[in-house]
CSV table of C-alpha atoms in Angstrom, one decimal:
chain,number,residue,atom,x,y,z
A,4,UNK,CA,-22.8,31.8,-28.1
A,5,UNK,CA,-21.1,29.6,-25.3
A,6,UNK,CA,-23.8,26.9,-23.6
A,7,UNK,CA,-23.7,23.6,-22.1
A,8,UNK,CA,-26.5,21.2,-23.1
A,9,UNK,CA,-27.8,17.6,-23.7
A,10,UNK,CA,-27.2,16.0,-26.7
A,11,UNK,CA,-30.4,15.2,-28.7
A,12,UNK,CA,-32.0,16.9,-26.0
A,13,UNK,CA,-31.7,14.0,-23.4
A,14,UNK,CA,-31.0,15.0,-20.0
A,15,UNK,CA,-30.2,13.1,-17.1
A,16,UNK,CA,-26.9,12.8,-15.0
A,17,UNK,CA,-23.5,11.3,-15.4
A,18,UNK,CA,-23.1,8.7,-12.9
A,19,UNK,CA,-20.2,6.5,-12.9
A,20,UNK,CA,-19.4,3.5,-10.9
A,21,UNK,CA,-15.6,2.5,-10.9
A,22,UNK,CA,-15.5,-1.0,-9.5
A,23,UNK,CA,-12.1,-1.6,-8.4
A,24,UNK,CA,-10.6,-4.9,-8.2
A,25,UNK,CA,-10.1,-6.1,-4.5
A,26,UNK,CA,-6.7,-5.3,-3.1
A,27,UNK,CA,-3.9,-6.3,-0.8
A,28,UNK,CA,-1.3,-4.0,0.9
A,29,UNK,CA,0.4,-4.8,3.5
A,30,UNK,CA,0.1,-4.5,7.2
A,31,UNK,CA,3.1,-2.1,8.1
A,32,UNK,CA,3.6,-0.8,4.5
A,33,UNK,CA,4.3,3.2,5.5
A,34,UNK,CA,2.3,5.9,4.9
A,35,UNK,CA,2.3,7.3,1.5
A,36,UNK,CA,2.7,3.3,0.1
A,37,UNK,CA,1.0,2.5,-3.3
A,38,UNK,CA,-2.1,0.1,-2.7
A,39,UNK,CA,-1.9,-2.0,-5.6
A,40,UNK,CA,-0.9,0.2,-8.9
A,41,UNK,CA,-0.3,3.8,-9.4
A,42,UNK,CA,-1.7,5.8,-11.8
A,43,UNK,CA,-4.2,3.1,-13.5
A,44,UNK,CA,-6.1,5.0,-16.6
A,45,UNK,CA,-9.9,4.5,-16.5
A,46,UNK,CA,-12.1,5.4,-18.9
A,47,UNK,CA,-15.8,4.7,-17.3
A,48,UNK,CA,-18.7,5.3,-19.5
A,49,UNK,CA,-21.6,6.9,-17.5
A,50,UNK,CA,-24.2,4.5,-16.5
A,51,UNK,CA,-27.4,5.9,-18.7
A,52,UNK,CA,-25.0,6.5,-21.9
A,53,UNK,CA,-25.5,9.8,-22.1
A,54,UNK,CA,-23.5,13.0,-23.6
A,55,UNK,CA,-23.1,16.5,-22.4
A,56,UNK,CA,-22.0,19.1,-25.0
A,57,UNK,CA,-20.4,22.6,-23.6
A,58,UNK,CA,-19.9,24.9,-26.9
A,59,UNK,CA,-17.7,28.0,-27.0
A,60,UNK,CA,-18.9,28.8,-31.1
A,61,UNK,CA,-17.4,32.4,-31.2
A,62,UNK,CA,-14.5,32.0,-28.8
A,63,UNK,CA,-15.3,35.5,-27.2
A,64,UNK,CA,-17.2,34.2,-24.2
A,65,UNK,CA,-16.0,32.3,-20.9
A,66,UNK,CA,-17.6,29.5,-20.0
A,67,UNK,CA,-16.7,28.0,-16.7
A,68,UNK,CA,-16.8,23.7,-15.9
A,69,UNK,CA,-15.5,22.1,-11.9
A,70,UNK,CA,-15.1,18.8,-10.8
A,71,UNK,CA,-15.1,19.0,-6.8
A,72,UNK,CA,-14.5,16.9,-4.0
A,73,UNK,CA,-17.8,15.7,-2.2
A,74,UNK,CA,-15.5,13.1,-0.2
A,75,UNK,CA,-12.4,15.6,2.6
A,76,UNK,CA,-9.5,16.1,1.6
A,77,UNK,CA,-6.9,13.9,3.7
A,78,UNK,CA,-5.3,16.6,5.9
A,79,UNK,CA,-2.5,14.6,6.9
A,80,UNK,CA,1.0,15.0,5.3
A,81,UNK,CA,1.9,12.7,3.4
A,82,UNK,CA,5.1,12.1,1.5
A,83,UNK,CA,5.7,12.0,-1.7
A,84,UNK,CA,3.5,9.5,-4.0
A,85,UNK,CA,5.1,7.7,-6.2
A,86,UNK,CA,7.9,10.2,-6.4
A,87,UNK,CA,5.0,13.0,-6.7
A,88,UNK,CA,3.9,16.0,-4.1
A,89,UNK,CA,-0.2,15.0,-4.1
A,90,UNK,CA,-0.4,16.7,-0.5
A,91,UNK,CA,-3.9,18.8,-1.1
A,92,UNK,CA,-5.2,16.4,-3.7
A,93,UNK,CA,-5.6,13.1,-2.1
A,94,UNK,CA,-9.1,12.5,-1.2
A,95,UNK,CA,-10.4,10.0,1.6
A,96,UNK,CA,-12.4,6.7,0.7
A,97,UNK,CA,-14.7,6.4,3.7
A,98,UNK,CA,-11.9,3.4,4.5
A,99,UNK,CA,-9.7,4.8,7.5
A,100,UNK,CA,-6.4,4.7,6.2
A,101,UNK,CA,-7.2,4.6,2.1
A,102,UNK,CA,-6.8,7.5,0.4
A,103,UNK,CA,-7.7,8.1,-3.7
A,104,UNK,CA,-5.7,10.6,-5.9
A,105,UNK,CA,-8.0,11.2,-9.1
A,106,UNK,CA,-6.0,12.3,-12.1
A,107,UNK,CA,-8.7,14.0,-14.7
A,108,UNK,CA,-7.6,13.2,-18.3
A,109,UNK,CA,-9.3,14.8,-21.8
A,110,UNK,CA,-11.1,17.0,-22.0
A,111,UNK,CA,-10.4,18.3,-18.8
A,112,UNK,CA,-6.4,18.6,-19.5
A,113,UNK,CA,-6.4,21.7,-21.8
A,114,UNK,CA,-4.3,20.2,-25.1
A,115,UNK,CA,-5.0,17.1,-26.8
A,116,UNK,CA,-7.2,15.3,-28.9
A,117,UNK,CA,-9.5,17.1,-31.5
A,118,UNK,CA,-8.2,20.8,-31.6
A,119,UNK,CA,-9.8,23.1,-29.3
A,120,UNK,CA,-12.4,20.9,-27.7
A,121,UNK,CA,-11.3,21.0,-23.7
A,122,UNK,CA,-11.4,22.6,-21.0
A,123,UNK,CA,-8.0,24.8,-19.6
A,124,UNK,CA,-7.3,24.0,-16.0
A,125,UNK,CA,-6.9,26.5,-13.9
A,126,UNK,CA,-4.5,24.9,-11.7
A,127,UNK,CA,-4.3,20.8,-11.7
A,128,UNK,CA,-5.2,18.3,-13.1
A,129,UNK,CA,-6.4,16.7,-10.1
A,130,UNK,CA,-9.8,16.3,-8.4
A,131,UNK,CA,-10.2,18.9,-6.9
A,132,UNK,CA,-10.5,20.6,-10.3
A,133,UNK,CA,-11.6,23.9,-11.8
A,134,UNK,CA,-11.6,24.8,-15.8
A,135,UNK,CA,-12.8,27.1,-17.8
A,136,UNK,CA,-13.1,27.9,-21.9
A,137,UNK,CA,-12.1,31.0,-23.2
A,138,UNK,CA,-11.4,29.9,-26.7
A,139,UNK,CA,-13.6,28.9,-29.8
A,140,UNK,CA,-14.7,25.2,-29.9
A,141,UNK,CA,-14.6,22.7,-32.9
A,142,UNK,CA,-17.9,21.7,-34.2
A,143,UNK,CA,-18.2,18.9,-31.8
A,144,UNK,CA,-18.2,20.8,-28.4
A,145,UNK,CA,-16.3,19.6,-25.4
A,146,UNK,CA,-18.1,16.6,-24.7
A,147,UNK,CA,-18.5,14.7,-21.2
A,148,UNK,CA,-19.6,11.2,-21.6
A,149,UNK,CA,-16.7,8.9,-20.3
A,150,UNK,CA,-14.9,9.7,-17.9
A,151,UNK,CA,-11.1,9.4,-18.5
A,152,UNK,CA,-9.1,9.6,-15.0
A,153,UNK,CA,-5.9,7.6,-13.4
A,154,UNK,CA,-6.9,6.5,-10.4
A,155,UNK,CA,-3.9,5.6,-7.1
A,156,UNK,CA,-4.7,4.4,-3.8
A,157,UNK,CA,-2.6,5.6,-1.2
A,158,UNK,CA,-2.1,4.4,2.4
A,159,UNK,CA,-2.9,7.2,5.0
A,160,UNK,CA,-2.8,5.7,7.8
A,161,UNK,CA,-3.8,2.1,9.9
A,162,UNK,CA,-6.2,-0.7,8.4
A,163,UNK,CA,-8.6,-2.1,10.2
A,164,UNK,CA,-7.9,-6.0,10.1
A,165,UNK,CA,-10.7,-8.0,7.2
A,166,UNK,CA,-12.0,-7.0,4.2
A,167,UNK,CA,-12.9,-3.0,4.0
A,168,UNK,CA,-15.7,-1.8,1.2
A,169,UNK,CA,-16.1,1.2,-0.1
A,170,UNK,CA,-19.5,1.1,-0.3
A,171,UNK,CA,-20.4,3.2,-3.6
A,172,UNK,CA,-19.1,5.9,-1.7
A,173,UNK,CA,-19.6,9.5,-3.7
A,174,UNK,CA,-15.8,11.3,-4.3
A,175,UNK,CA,-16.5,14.0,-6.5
A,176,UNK,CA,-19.0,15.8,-8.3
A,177,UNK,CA,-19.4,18.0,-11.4
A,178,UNK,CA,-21.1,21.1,-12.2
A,179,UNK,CA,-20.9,23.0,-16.0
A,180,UNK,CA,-21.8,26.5,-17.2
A,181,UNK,CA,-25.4,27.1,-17.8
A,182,UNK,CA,-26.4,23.5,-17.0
A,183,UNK,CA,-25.4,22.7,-13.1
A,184,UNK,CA,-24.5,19.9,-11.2
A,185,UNK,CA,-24.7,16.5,-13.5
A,186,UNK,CA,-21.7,14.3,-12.7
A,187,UNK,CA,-21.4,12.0,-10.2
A,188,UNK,CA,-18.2,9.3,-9.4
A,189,UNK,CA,-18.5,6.7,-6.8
A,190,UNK,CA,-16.1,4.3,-6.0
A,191,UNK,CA,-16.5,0.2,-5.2
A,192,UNK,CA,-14.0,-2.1,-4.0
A,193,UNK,CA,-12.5,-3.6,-1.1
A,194,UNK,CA,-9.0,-3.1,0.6
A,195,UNK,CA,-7.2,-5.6,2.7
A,196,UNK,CA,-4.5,-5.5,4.8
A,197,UNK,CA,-1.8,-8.3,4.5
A,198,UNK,CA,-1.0,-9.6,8.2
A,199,UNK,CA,-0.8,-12.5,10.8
A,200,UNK,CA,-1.5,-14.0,14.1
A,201,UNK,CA,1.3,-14.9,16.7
A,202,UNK,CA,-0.3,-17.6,19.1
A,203,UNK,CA,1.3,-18.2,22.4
A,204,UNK,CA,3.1,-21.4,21.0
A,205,UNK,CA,4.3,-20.4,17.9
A,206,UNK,CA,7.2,-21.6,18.2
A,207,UNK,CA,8.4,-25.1,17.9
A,208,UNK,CA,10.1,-26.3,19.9
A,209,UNK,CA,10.3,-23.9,22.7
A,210,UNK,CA,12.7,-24.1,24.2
A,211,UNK,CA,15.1,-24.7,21.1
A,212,UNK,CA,17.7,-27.1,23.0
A,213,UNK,CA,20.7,-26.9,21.7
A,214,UNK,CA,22.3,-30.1,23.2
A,215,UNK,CA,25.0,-30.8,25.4
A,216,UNK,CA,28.8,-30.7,23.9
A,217,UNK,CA,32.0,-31.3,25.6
A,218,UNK,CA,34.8,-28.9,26.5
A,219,UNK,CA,37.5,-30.3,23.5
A,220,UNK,CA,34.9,-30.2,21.0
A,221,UNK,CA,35.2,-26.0,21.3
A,222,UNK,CA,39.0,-25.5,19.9
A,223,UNK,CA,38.3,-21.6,19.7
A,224,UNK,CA,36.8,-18.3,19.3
A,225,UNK,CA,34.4,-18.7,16.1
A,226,UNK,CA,34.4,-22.3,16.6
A,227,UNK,CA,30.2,-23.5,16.2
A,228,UNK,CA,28.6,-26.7,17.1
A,229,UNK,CA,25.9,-28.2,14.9
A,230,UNK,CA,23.0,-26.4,14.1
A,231,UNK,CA,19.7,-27.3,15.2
A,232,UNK,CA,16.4,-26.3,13.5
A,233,UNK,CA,13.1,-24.2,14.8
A,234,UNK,CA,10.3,-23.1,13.4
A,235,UNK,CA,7.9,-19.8,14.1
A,236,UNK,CA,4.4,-20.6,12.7
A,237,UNK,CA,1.7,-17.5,11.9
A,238,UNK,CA,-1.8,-18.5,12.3
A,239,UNK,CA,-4.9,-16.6,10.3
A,240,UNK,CA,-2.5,-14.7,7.6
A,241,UNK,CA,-4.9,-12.9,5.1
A,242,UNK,CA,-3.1,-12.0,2.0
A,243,UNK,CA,-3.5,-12.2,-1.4
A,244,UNK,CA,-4.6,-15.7,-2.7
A,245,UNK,CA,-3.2,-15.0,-6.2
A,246,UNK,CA,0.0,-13.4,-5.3
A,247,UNK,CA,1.3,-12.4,-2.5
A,248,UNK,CA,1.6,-8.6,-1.6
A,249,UNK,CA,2.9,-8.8,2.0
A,250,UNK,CA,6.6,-10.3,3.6
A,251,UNK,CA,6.7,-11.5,7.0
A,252,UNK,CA,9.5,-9.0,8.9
A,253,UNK,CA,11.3,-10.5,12.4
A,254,UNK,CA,12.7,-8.6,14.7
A,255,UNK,CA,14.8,-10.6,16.7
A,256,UNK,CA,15.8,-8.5,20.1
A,257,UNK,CA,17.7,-10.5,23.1
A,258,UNK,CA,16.1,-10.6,26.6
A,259,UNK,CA,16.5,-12.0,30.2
A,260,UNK,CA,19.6,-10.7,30.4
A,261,UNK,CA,21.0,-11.7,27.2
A,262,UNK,CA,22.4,-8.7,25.0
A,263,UNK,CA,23.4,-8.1,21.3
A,264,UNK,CA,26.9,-9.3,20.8
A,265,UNK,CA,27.2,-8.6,17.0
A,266,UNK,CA,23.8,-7.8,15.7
A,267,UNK,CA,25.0,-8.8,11.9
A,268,UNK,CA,26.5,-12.2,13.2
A,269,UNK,CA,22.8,-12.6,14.8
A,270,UNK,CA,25.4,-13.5,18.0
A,271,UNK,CA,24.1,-12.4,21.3
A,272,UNK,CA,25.0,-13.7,25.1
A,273,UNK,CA,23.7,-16.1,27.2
A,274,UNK,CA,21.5,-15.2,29.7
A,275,UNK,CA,21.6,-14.2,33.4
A,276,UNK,CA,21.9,-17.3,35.8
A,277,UNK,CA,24.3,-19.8,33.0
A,278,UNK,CA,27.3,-21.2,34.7
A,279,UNK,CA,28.9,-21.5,31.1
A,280,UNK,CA,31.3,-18.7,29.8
A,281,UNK,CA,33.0,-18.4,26.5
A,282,UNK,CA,29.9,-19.0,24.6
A,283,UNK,CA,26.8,-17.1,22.7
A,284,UNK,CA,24.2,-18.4,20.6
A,285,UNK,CA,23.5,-17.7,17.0
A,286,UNK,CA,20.9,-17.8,15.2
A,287,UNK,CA,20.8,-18.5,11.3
A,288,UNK,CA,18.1,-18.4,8.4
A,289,UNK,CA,17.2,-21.9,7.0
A,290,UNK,CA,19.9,-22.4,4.9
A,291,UNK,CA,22.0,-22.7,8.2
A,292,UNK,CA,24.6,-20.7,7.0
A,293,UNK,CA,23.4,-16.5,6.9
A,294,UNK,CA,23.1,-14.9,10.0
A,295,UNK,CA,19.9,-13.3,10.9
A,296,UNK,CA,20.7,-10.1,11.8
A,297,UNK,CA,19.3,-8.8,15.6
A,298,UNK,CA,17.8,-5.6,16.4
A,299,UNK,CA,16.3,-4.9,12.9
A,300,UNK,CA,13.2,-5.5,10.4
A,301,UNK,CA,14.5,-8.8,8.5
A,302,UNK,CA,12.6,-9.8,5.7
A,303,UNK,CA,12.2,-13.8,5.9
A,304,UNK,CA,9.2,-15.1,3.7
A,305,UNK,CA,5.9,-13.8,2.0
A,306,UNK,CA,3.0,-14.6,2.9
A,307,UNK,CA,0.8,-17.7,2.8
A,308,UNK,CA,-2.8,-17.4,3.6
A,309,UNK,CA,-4.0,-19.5,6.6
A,310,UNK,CA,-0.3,-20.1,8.1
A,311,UNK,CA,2.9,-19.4,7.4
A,312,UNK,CA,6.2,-20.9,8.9
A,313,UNK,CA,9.2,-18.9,9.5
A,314,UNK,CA,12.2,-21.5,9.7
A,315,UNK,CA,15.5,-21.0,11.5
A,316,UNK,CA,18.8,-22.9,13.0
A,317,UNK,CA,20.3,-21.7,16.4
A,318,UNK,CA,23.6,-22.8,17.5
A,319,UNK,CA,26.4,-22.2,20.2
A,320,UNK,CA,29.4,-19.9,19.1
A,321,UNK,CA,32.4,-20.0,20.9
A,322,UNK,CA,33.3,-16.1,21.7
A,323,UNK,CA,36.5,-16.6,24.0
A,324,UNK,CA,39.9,-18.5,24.0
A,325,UNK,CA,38.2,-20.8,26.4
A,326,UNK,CA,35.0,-21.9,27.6
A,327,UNK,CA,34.0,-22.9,30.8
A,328,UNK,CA,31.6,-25.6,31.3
A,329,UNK,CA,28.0,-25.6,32.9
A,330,UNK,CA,24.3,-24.3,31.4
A,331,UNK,CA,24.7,-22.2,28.6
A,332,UNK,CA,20.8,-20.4,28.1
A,333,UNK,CA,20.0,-17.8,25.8
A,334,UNK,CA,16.8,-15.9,25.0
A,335,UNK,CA,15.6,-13.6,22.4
A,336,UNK,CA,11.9,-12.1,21.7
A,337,UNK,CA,10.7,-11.2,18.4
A,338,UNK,CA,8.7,-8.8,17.0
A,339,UNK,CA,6.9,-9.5,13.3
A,340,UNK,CA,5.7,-6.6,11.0
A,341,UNK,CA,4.2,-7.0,7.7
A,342,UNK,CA,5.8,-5.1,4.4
């Protein structure tokens, strides 16, 4: 005899409620990122405590169990998860850009635990899953009660900006031979992405003057004068209170007619209209000794929630034998991204 029935002859359903604590990830993390922790193990008791029992007693029979998506299927391609192919098997959350790949543990892994009492997968172990039981049972039955799974969130796309809730939102649902449809698995939580404002004046001072020098204080190429400190300031940063999950990224690029002279020296020209020659500007991290390098993502400073200050030093940097006197501008623009 192979059946699927209440124990003590209680019906019901198996509703469970995973209630996720509220997480961070940040702004421009790529697709594919972690949100939060991979593969965290759950085991979730159903909500009215009760137990299902599927029996195989001979062995001879085939009795057939499936754990199904209720939630799509993200159809995008994503790369690989945590070093793992999950393309097929990563389920949306009703949050735009948050994905969920459930991983079913016992019994629905085929081996393990008390001998005999699980189900055989028929291909993963992920949700979507489909089992079945083609083998005698110990006395106990396959039982569903708890629900053992590791659960990873997955970016799949843009945040919106604030808090986003899941909502209780249904992912999958399960249906067992001669018994139906029983198990449900919703999902609660929020997921917010780490990022910043950039307000018109955020920087300080703007212009950054870098003062006026005379001709035999430049002696020659490399020679720098003193440098002088600015300041970029992010308004409204949400991140993680606790710890921070996000780092502010500048791009620094040169504009109005100043170009890249050596990106890794963070050196570029001075701008269209200068009188002086000889000279470029560099720009340095706090310490005012590392370059910051131009034309790429540098990571500066994580984030602090409300504002956050991005500190530099700027300087001039003599580039030729000789310099020849009058204004010596420079300008750059920057671009900030959130990692």
């Amino acid at each position: 005899m192979a059946i699927c029935e209440w124990m003590h002859g209680v019906p019901g359903e198996l509703v469970h409620n995973l209630r996720l604590q509220d997480v961070w990830v940040p702004r421009d993390a790529p697709v594919g990122s972690v949100i939060g922790q991979a593969d965290v193990r759950y085991n979730l008791q159903n909500d009215a405590g009760l137990v299902l029992v599927c029996n195989n007693v001979n062995g001879n029979e085939y009795l057939t169990a499936q754990v199904l998506n209720t939630q799509p299927i993200v159809t995008a391609s994503l790369p690989p998860v945590n070093g793992e192919d999950l393309n097929g098997r990563v389920l949306e959350t009703g949050v735009d850009g948050v994905g969920i790949h459930v991983r079913l543990d016992w019994p629905y892994t085929g081996s393990g635990g008390i001998p005999q009492n699980f189900w055989n997968a028929s291909t993963w172990h992920s949700v979507p899953w489909q089992g079945y039981s083609n083998h005698r049972t110990g006395p106990t039955g396959i039982q569903m009660s708890n629900l053992r799974a590791f659960i990873t969130l997955v970016k799949t796309g843009p945040i919106a900006p604030g808090p986003q809730s899941f909502n209780g939102v249904q992912l999958f649902s399960g249906s067992y031979d001669t018994i139906g449809s029983v198990l449900r698995y919703h999902l609660h939580g929020t997921v917010t992405a780490a990022q910043c404002s950039v307000r018109a004046d955020a920087v300080n001072p703007d212009p950054v003057a870098l003062g006026s020098h005379d001709l035999k204080d430049f002696t020659g190429p490399g020679h720098a004068t003193p440098p002088v400190t600015f300041e970029i300031r992010l308004n409204d940063c949400d991140d993680d209170p606790s710890s921070s999950s996000a780092r502010a990224h500048i791009r620094m690029q040169a504009t109005q007619g100043s170009t890249t002279l050596d990106p890794d020296l963070g050196l570029f020209s001075l701008s269209s209209g200068s009188g002086a020659s000889g000279l470029g500007i560099q720009v340095l991290h706090e310490d005012g000794i590392t370059p910051v390098r131009l034309d790429d993502d540098v990571p500066v400073t994580p984030l602090v929630p409300g504002e956050t200050y991005l500190k530099f030093q700027a300087r001039y940097y003599q580039t030729a034998p000789s310099v020849t006197p009058g204004p010596a501008n420079g300008a750059l623009n920057f671009t900030m991204t959130y990692r």
